[in-house]
Amino acid sequence: YSLIAAHLSNLILNWNEDVLIIRPRLRENKTAKATHGTLIRMLKLTAVLAFAVVDTGMAIYNKHMYDHENTTGYTAHIAGALSGLVVGLMVLKNRKVQTWEIWLRLGCVLITGA
């Protein structure tokens, strides 16, 4: 869960920078090809959100249907996701630093240190 949330923090930090993605060609004589990054950004975001929605729905379903047999620690999963989001915002590479991102990282450092 922390890795998935860290992927979400990467999307938050580098959303505007993923506008154009350069792909190298497999053949040596061909030049690199530029791909429009908007579709790829939306696919990444859709994949992360779809996983979160489906997994949360399954957790709610399992909690209510199999309450007496359920031994899953949901608090640990939520804490892992939150820590992945916060630590990801602090340590992942930010391609172009903006003012609001500096304040966001400072807030994450304060949350982690508290």
Short mmCIF file of N, CA, C and O in Angstrom, two decimals:
data_model
loop_
_atom_site.label_atom_id
_atom_site.label_comp_id
_atom_site.label_asym_id
_atom_site.label_seq_id
_atom_site.Cartn_x
_atom_site.Cartn_y
_atom_site.Cartn_z
N TYR A 1 0.81 -1.19 0.00
CA TYR A 1 0.00 0.00 0.00
C TYR A 1 0.86 1.26 0.00
O TYR A 1 0.49 2.26 -0.59
N SER A 2 2.00 1.19 0.67
CA SER A 2 2.87 2.37 0.67
C SER A 2 3.46 2.62 -0.71
O SER A 2 3.64 3.77 -1.11
N LEU A 3 3.75 1.57 -1.46
CA LEU A 3 4.29 1.77 -2.81
C LEU A 3 3.25 2.36 -3.75
O LEU A 3 3.57 3.19 -4.61
N ILE A 4 2.01 1.95 -3.60
CA ILE A 4 0.95 2.51 -4.44
C ILE A 4 0.73 3.97 -4.10
O ILE A 4 0.57 4.82 -4.98
N ALA A 5 0.73 4.30 -2.81
CA ALA A 5 0.57 5.69 -2.40
C ALA A 5 1.78 6.52 -2.81
O ALA A 5 1.65 7.70 -3.16
N ALA A 6 2.97 5.93 -2.81
CA ALA A 6 4.15 6.64 -3.27
C ALA A 6 4.04 6.93 -4.78
O ALA A 6 4.49 7.98 -5.25
N HIS A 7 3.43 6.04 -5.51
CA HIS A 7 3.19 6.30 -6.94
C HIS A 7 2.24 7.48 -7.10
O HIS A 7 2.42 8.31 -7.99
N LEU A 8 1.24 7.55 -6.23
CA LEU A 8 0.33 8.69 -6.26
C LEU A 8 1.06 9.99 -5.92
O LEU A 8 0.82 11.02 -6.54
N SER A 9 1.98 9.95 -4.96
CA SER A 9 2.75 11.16 -4.64
C SER A 9 3.66 11.56 -5.80
O SER A 9 3.87 12.75 -6.04
N ASN A 10 4.17 10.60 -6.54
CA ASN A 10 4.96 10.92 -7.74
C ASN A 10 4.09 11.61 -8.78
O ASN A 10 4.53 12.55 -9.44
N LEU A 11 2.86 11.16 -8.93
CA LEU A 11 1.94 11.82 -9.86
C LEU A 11 1.64 13.24 -9.41
O LEU A 11 1.55 14.16 -10.23
N ILE A 12 1.49 13.44 -8.10
CA ILE A 12 1.22 14.78 -7.59
C ILE A 12 2.39 15.72 -7.86
O ILE A 12 2.21 16.85 -8.32
N LEU A 13 3.60 15.25 -7.57
CA LEU A 13 4.78 16.10 -7.72
C LEU A 13 5.11 16.42 -9.17
O LEU A 13 5.58 17.51 -9.49
N ASN A 14 4.90 15.48 -10.07
CA ASN A 14 5.36 15.63 -11.45
C ASN A 14 4.23 15.65 -12.47
O ASN A 14 4.43 15.27 -13.63
N TRP A 15 3.06 16.09 -12.07
CA TRP A 15 1.90 16.08 -12.98
C TRP A 15 2.15 16.98 -14.18
O TRP A 15 1.92 16.59 -15.33
N ASN A 16 2.58 18.19 -13.95
CA ASN A 16 2.78 19.14 -15.06
C ASN A 16 4.01 18.83 -15.89
O ASN A 16 4.13 19.29 -17.02
N GLU A 17 4.95 18.08 -15.34
CA GLU A 17 6.17 17.80 -16.06
C GLU A 17 6.04 16.59 -16.98
O GLU A 17 6.90 16.36 -17.83
N ASP A 18 5.00 15.80 -16.83
CA ASP A 18 4.81 14.62 -17.67
C ASP A 18 3.99 14.94 -18.92
O ASP A 18 3.17 14.16 -19.36
N VAL A 19 4.23 16.09 -19.52
CA VAL A 19 3.47 16.50 -20.69
C VAL A 19 3.96 15.79 -21.95
O VAL A 19 3.19 15.41 -22.80
N LEU A 20 5.25 15.59 -22.03
CA LEU A 20 5.83 14.98 -23.22
C LEU A 20 6.82 13.91 -22.79
O LEU A 20 7.69 14.16 -21.97
N ILE A 21 6.67 12.73 -23.33
CA ILE A 21 7.55 11.62 -22.97
C ILE A 21 8.32 11.22 -24.22
O ILE A 21 7.73 10.97 -25.27
N ILE A 22 9.63 11.17 -24.10
CA ILE A 22 10.49 10.80 -25.22
C ILE A 22 10.82 9.32 -25.12
O ILE A 22 11.34 8.85 -24.11
N ARG A 23 10.50 8.58 -26.18
CA ARG A 23 10.79 7.15 -26.22
C ARG A 23 11.91 6.90 -27.23
O ARG A 23 11.83 7.35 -28.37
N PRO A 24 12.94 6.18 -26.82
CA PRO A 24 13.97 5.83 -27.80
C PRO A 24 13.45 4.75 -28.74
O PRO A 24 12.62 3.92 -28.37
N ARG A 25 13.94 4.77 -29.97
CA ARG A 25 13.55 3.76 -30.95
C ARG A 25 14.42 2.53 -30.78
O ARG A 25 15.56 2.61 -30.33
N LEU A 26 13.90 1.39 -31.16
CA LEU A 26 14.65 0.15 -31.04
C LEU A 26 15.71 0.03 -32.12
O LEU A 26 16.78 -0.53 -31.89
N ARG A 27 15.43 0.55 -33.28
CA ARG A 27 16.41 0.50 -34.36
C ARG A 27 17.41 1.65 -34.21
O ARG A 27 17.05 2.76 -33.82
N GLU A 28 18.64 1.40 -34.54
CA GLU A 28 19.69 2.39 -34.34
C GLU A 28 19.58 3.58 -35.28
O GLU A 28 19.97 4.69 -34.94
N ASN A 29 19.06 3.39 -36.47
CA ASN A 29 19.01 4.46 -37.45
C ASN A 29 17.83 5.41 -37.25
O ASN A 29 17.76 6.44 -37.88
N LYS A 30 16.89 5.05 -36.41
CA LYS A 30 15.70 5.87 -36.22
C LYS A 30 15.93 6.87 -35.09
O LYS A 30 16.64 6.61 -34.13
N THR A 31 15.27 8.01 -35.20
CA THR A 31 15.36 9.02 -34.14
C THR A 31 14.32 8.71 -33.05
O THR A 31 13.40 7.93 -33.25
N ALA A 32 14.49 9.36 -31.91
CA ALA A 32 13.57 9.15 -30.80
C ALA A 32 12.20 9.71 -31.16
O ALA A 32 12.07 10.65 -31.94
N LYS A 33 11.17 9.11 -30.58
CA LYS A 33 9.80 9.51 -30.87
C LYS A 33 9.18 10.13 -29.62
O LYS A 33 9.30 9.59 -28.52
N ALA A 34 8.51 11.25 -29.79
CA ALA A 34 7.85 11.92 -28.67
C ALA A 34 6.40 11.43 -28.57
O ALA A 34 5.70 11.33 -29.57
N THR A 35 5.99 11.10 -27.36
CA THR A 35 4.63 10.65 -27.10
C THR A 35 3.93 11.67 -26.24
O THR A 35 4.52 12.19 -25.30
N HIS A 36 2.68 11.93 -26.55
CA HIS A 36 1.92 12.88 -25.75
C HIS A 36 1.67 12.28 -24.38
O HIS A 36 1.11 11.21 -24.25
N GLY A 37 2.08 12.97 -23.32
CA GLY A 37 2.04 12.43 -21.97
C GLY A 37 0.70 12.50 -21.28
O GLY A 37 0.51 11.88 -20.24
N THR A 38 -0.26 13.26 -21.81
CA THR A 38 -1.55 13.41 -21.13
C THR A 38 -2.26 12.08 -21.00
O THR A 38 -2.80 11.76 -19.94
N LEU A 39 -2.27 11.29 -22.04
CA LEU A 39 -2.92 9.98 -21.98
C LEU A 39 -2.24 9.08 -20.96
O LEU A 39 -2.91 8.41 -20.16
N ILE A 40 -0.93 9.09 -20.94
CA ILE A 40 -0.20 8.25 -20.00
C ILE A 40 -0.43 8.71 -18.56
O ILE A 40 -0.62 7.90 -17.66
N ARG A 41 -0.46 10.02 -18.34
CA ARG A 41 -0.77 10.54 -17.00
C ARG A 41 -2.14 10.08 -16.54
O ARG A 41 -2.32 9.64 -15.40
N MET A 42 -3.11 10.20 -17.41
CA MET A 42 -4.48 9.81 -17.04
C MET A 42 -4.58 8.30 -16.81
O MET A 42 -5.30 7.86 -15.92
N LEU A 43 -3.86 7.51 -17.60
CA LEU A 43 -3.87 6.07 -17.38
C LEU A 43 -3.23 5.70 -16.05
O LEU A 43 -3.73 4.82 -15.34
N LYS A 44 -2.14 6.36 -15.69
CA LYS A 44 -1.51 6.11 -14.39
C LYS A 44 -2.46 6.46 -13.25
O LYS A 44 -2.61 5.69 -12.30
N LEU A 45 -3.07 7.64 -13.34
CA LEU A 45 -3.99 8.08 -12.30
C LEU A 45 -5.20 7.15 -12.22
O LEU A 45 -5.64 6.77 -11.13
N THR A 46 -5.73 6.74 -13.36
CA THR A 46 -6.87 5.82 -13.38
C THR A 46 -6.50 4.48 -12.76
O THR A 46 -7.29 3.91 -12.00
N ALA A 47 -5.32 3.99 -13.04
CA ALA A 47 -4.90 2.70 -12.48
C ALA A 47 -4.78 2.78 -10.96
O ALA A 47 -5.24 1.89 -10.24
N VAL A 48 -4.16 3.85 -10.45
CA VAL A 48 -4.00 3.99 -9.00
C VAL A 48 -5.36 4.15 -8.32
O VAL A 48 -5.66 3.50 -7.32
N LEU A 49 -6.22 5.00 -8.88
CA LEU A 49 -7.54 5.22 -8.27
C LEU A 49 -8.42 3.98 -8.39
O LEU A 49 -9.18 3.67 -7.46
N ALA A 50 -8.34 3.27 -9.51
CA ALA A 50 -9.13 2.05 -9.66
C ALA A 50 -8.72 1.01 -8.64
O ALA A 50 -9.56 0.35 -8.02
N PHE A 51 -7.42 0.86 -8.43
CA PHE A 51 -6.96 -0.08 -7.42
C PHE A 51 -7.46 0.32 -6.04
O PHE A 51 -7.92 -0.52 -5.27
N ALA A 52 -7.38 1.62 -5.72
CA ALA A 52 -7.81 2.09 -4.41
C ALA A 52 -9.30 1.86 -4.20
O ALA A 52 -9.73 1.41 -3.13
N VAL A 53 -10.10 2.16 -5.20
CA VAL A 53 -11.56 2.00 -5.08
C VAL A 53 -11.94 0.53 -4.97
O VAL A 53 -12.74 0.15 -4.10
N VAL A 54 -11.38 -0.31 -5.82
CA VAL A 54 -11.71 -1.74 -5.78
C VAL A 54 -11.23 -2.37 -4.48
O VAL A 54 -11.97 -3.14 -3.84
N ASP A 55 -10.04 -2.03 -4.06
CA ASP A 55 -9.52 -2.62 -2.83
C ASP A 55 -10.30 -2.15 -1.61
O ASP A 55 -10.57 -2.94 -0.70
N THR A 56 -10.68 -0.89 -1.57
CA THR A 56 -11.50 -0.39 -0.46
C THR A 56 -12.87 -1.05 -0.47
O THR A 56 -13.39 -1.43 0.59
N GLY A 57 -13.46 -1.20 -1.63
CA GLY A 57 -14.75 -1.88 -1.72
C GLY A 57 -14.67 -3.32 -1.26
O GLY A 57 -15.55 -3.81 -0.53
N MET A 58 -13.61 -4.01 -1.66
CA MET A 58 -13.45 -5.40 -1.21
C MET A 58 -13.22 -5.48 0.30
O MET A 58 -13.70 -6.40 0.96
N ALA A 59 -12.49 -4.51 0.85
CA ALA A 59 -12.25 -4.50 2.29
C ALA A 59 -13.54 -4.28 3.06
O ALA A 59 -13.80 -4.95 4.07
N ILE A 60 -14.37 -3.36 2.58
CA ILE A 60 -15.66 -3.12 3.24
C ILE A 60 -16.55 -4.34 3.12
O ILE A 60 -17.21 -4.75 4.09
N TYR A 61 -16.59 -4.94 1.96
CA TYR A 61 -17.40 -6.14 1.76
C TYR A 61 -16.94 -7.27 2.69
O TYR A 61 -17.75 -7.91 3.36
N ASN A 62 -15.64 -7.52 2.73
CA ASN A 62 -15.11 -8.59 3.58
C ASN A 62 -15.33 -8.30 5.06
O ASN A 62 -15.58 -9.22 5.84
N LYS A 63 -15.24 -7.05 5.44
CA LYS A 63 -15.44 -6.68 6.85
C LYS A 63 -16.87 -6.99 7.28
O LYS A 63 -17.10 -7.49 8.38
N HIS A 64 -17.83 -6.70 6.43
CA HIS A 64 -19.22 -6.89 6.81
C HIS A 64 -19.72 -8.32 6.57
O HIS A 64 -20.59 -8.80 7.30
N MET A 65 -19.16 -9.00 5.59
CA MET A 65 -19.64 -10.35 5.30
C MET A 65 -18.95 -11.41 6.15
O MET A 65 -19.56 -12.40 6.53
N TYR A 66 -17.67 -11.23 6.44
CA TYR A 66 -16.90 -12.24 7.16
C TYR A 66 -16.30 -11.65 8.43
O TYR A 66 -15.13 -11.84 8.73
N ASP A 67 -17.11 -10.92 9.19
CA ASP A 67 -16.61 -10.21 10.35
C ASP A 67 -16.01 -11.14 11.39
O ASP A 67 -14.97 -10.86 11.98
N HIS A 68 -16.62 -12.28 11.62
CA HIS A 68 -16.13 -13.19 12.65
C HIS A 68 -14.87 -13.94 12.22
O HIS A 68 -14.12 -14.41 13.05
N GLU A 69 -14.62 -14.06 10.92
CA GLU A 69 -13.43 -14.76 10.42
C GLU A 69 -12.33 -13.82 9.96
O GLU A 69 -11.25 -14.26 9.61
N ASN A 70 -12.62 -12.53 9.95
CA ASN A 70 -11.69 -11.56 9.37
C ASN A 70 -10.62 -11.17 10.39
O ASN A 70 -10.92 -10.71 11.48
N THR A 71 -9.36 -11.35 10.03
CA THR A 71 -8.25 -10.99 10.91
C THR A 71 -7.34 -9.94 10.27
O THR A 71 -6.21 -9.75 10.72
N THR A 72 -7.82 -9.27 9.24
CA THR A 72 -7.02 -8.28 8.55
C THR A 72 -6.93 -7.00 9.38
O THR A 72 -7.93 -6.52 9.89
N GLY A 73 -5.72 -6.47 9.50
CA GLY A 73 -5.51 -5.21 10.21
C GLY A 73 -5.64 -4.03 9.26
O GLY A 73 -4.67 -3.64 8.62
N TYR A 74 -6.84 -3.47 9.18
CA TYR A 74 -7.08 -2.38 8.24
C TYR A 74 -6.35 -1.11 8.64
O TYR A 74 -5.93 -0.33 7.79
N THR A 75 -6.17 -0.92 9.94
CA THR A 75 -5.45 0.26 10.40
C THR A 75 -4.01 0.24 9.91
O THR A 75 -3.47 1.28 9.52
N ALA A 76 -3.40 -0.91 9.90
CA ALA A 76 -2.03 -1.02 9.41
C ALA A 76 -1.95 -0.73 7.91
O ALA A 76 -0.99 -0.09 7.44
N HIS A 77 -2.95 -1.16 7.16
CA HIS A 77 -2.96 -0.89 5.73
C HIS A 77 -3.14 0.60 5.46
O HIS A 77 -2.48 1.18 4.58
N ILE A 78 -4.02 1.24 6.20
CA ILE A 78 -4.24 2.68 6.03
C ILE A 78 -2.98 3.45 6.44
O ILE A 78 -2.57 4.39 5.75
N ALA A 79 -2.35 3.05 7.54
CA ALA A 79 -1.12 3.71 7.97
C ALA A 79 -0.01 3.52 6.94
O ALA A 79 0.78 4.45 6.69
N GLY A 80 0.08 2.35 6.34
CA GLY A 80 1.07 2.12 5.29
C GLY A 80 0.85 3.00 4.08
O GLY A 80 1.79 3.55 3.51
N ALA A 81 -0.41 3.16 3.69
CA ALA A 81 -0.72 4.02 2.55
C ALA A 81 -0.41 5.48 2.87
O ALA A 81 0.17 6.19 2.04
N LEU A 82 -0.77 5.93 4.05
CA LEU A 82 -0.48 7.32 4.43
C LEU A 82 1.02 7.58 4.54
O LEU A 82 1.51 8.62 4.11
N SER A 83 1.74 6.61 5.10
CA SER A 83 3.19 6.79 5.20
C SER A 83 3.84 6.77 3.82
O SER A 83 4.78 7.52 3.56
N GLY A 84 3.35 5.95 2.92
CA GLY A 84 3.88 5.95 1.56
C GLY A 84 3.63 7.26 0.85
O GLY A 84 4.50 7.77 0.13
N LEU A 85 2.46 7.85 1.07
CA LEU A 85 2.15 9.14 0.46
C LEU A 85 3.05 10.23 1.02
O LEU A 85 3.65 11.00 0.27
N VAL A 86 3.17 10.28 2.35
CA VAL A 86 3.96 11.35 2.98
C VAL A 86 5.45 11.19 2.68
O VAL A 86 6.12 12.16 2.29
N VAL A 87 5.98 9.99 2.83
CA VAL A 87 7.41 9.78 2.56
C VAL A 87 7.69 9.94 1.07
O VAL A 87 8.73 10.49 0.69
N GLY A 88 6.78 9.52 0.23
CA GLY A 88 6.96 9.72 -1.21
C GLY A 88 7.02 11.18 -1.58
O GLY A 88 7.81 11.58 -2.44
N LEU A 89 6.20 12.00 -0.95
CA LEU A 89 6.25 13.44 -1.22
C LEU A 89 7.56 14.05 -0.76
O LEU A 89 8.01 15.05 -1.30
N MET A 90 8.18 13.46 0.26
CA MET A 90 9.45 14.00 0.77
C MET A 90 10.65 13.55 -0.05
O MET A 90 11.55 14.35 -0.30
N VAL A 91 10.72 12.29 -0.45
CA VAL A 91 11.97 11.76 -0.99
C VAL A 91 11.99 11.53 -2.50
O VAL A 91 13.07 11.41 -3.07
N LEU A 92 10.85 11.45 -3.14
CA LEU A 92 10.86 11.18 -4.58
C LEU A 92 11.34 12.39 -5.36
O LEU A 92 11.20 13.53 -4.93
N LYS A 93 11.88 12.12 -6.53
CA LYS A 93 12.45 13.18 -7.36
C LYS A 93 11.34 14.07 -7.91
O LYS A 93 10.37 13.60 -8.49
N ASN A 94 11.55 15.35 -7.74
CA ASN A 94 10.64 16.35 -8.28
C ASN A 94 11.36 17.04 -9.43
O ASN A 94 12.39 17.67 -9.23
N ARG A 95 10.85 16.89 -10.63
CA ARG A 95 11.57 17.37 -11.81
C ARG A 95 11.65 18.89 -11.90
O ARG A 95 12.64 19.44 -12.37
N LYS A 96 10.61 19.58 -11.46
CA LYS A 96 10.60 21.04 -11.48
C LYS A 96 9.94 21.50 -10.19
O LYS A 96 8.74 21.33 -10.00
N VAL A 97 10.72 22.10 -9.31
CA VAL A 97 10.24 22.48 -7.98
C VAL A 97 9.47 23.79 -8.07
O VAL A 97 9.96 24.77 -8.62
N GLN A 98 8.25 23.77 -7.53
CA GLN A 98 7.42 24.97 -7.44
C GLN A 98 7.23 25.33 -5.98
O GLN A 98 7.49 24.52 -5.09
N THR A 99 6.76 26.54 -5.72
CA THR A 99 6.65 27.03 -4.36
C THR A 99 5.71 26.19 -3.51
O THR A 99 6.03 25.85 -2.37
N TRP A 100 4.57 25.80 -4.05
CA TRP A 100 3.61 25.01 -3.26
C TRP A 100 4.16 23.63 -2.93
O TRP A 100 3.82 23.05 -1.90
N GLU A 101 5.04 23.11 -3.79
CA GLU A 101 5.65 21.81 -3.52
C GLU A 101 6.67 21.89 -2.38
O GLU A 101 6.81 20.94 -1.61
N ILE A 102 7.33 23.02 -2.26
CA ILE A 102 8.25 23.21 -1.13
C ILE A 102 7.47 23.22 0.17
O ILE A 102 7.86 22.58 1.16
N TRP A 103 6.35 23.93 0.20
CA TRP A 103 5.51 23.98 1.40
C TRP A 103 4.90 22.61 1.71
O TRP A 103 4.76 22.22 2.87
N LEU A 104 4.55 21.88 0.66
CA LEU A 104 4.01 20.53 0.86
C LEU A 104 5.06 19.61 1.47
O LEU A 104 4.76 18.85 2.41
N ARG A 105 6.27 19.68 0.98
CA ARG A 105 7.35 18.86 1.55
C ARG A 105 7.66 19.26 2.99
O ARG A 105 7.91 18.39 3.82
N LEU A 106 7.63 20.54 3.26
CA LEU A 106 7.86 20.99 4.64
C LEU A 106 6.77 20.47 5.56
O LEU A 106 7.05 20.02 6.68
N GLY A 107 5.53 20.51 5.10
CA GLY A 107 4.43 19.94 5.89
C GLY A 107 4.60 18.45 6.12
O GLY A 107 4.33 17.95 7.22
N CYS A 108 5.09 17.74 5.11
CA CYS A 108 5.33 16.30 5.27
C CYS A 108 6.44 16.02 6.28
O CYS A 108 6.36 15.08 7.06
N VAL A 109 7.48 16.86 6.25
CA VAL A 109 8.57 16.69 7.22
C VAL A 109 8.04 16.94 8.62
O VAL A 109 8.35 16.18 9.57
N LEU A 110 7.21 17.95 8.80
CA LEU A 110 6.65 18.23 10.12
C LEU A 110 5.71 17.12 10.58
O LEU A 110 5.70 16.76 11.77
N ILE A 111 4.92 16.56 9.66
CA ILE A 111 4.03 15.45 10.02
C ILE A 111 4.84 14.23 10.42
O ILE A 111 4.52 13.54 11.40
N THR A 112 5.88 13.95 9.69
CA THR A 112 6.70 12.78 9.98
C THR A 112 7.47 12.95 11.28
O THR A 112 7.60 12.00 12.07
N GLY A 113 7.94 14.16 11.55
CA GLY A 113 8.70 14.40 12.76
C GLY A 113 7.85 14.50 14.02
O GLY A 113 8.34 14.35 15.14
N ALA A 114 6.57 14.74 13.86
CA ALA A 114 5.70 14.93 15.04
C ALA A 114 5.27 13.65 15.68
O ALA A 114 5.43 12.58 15.40
#
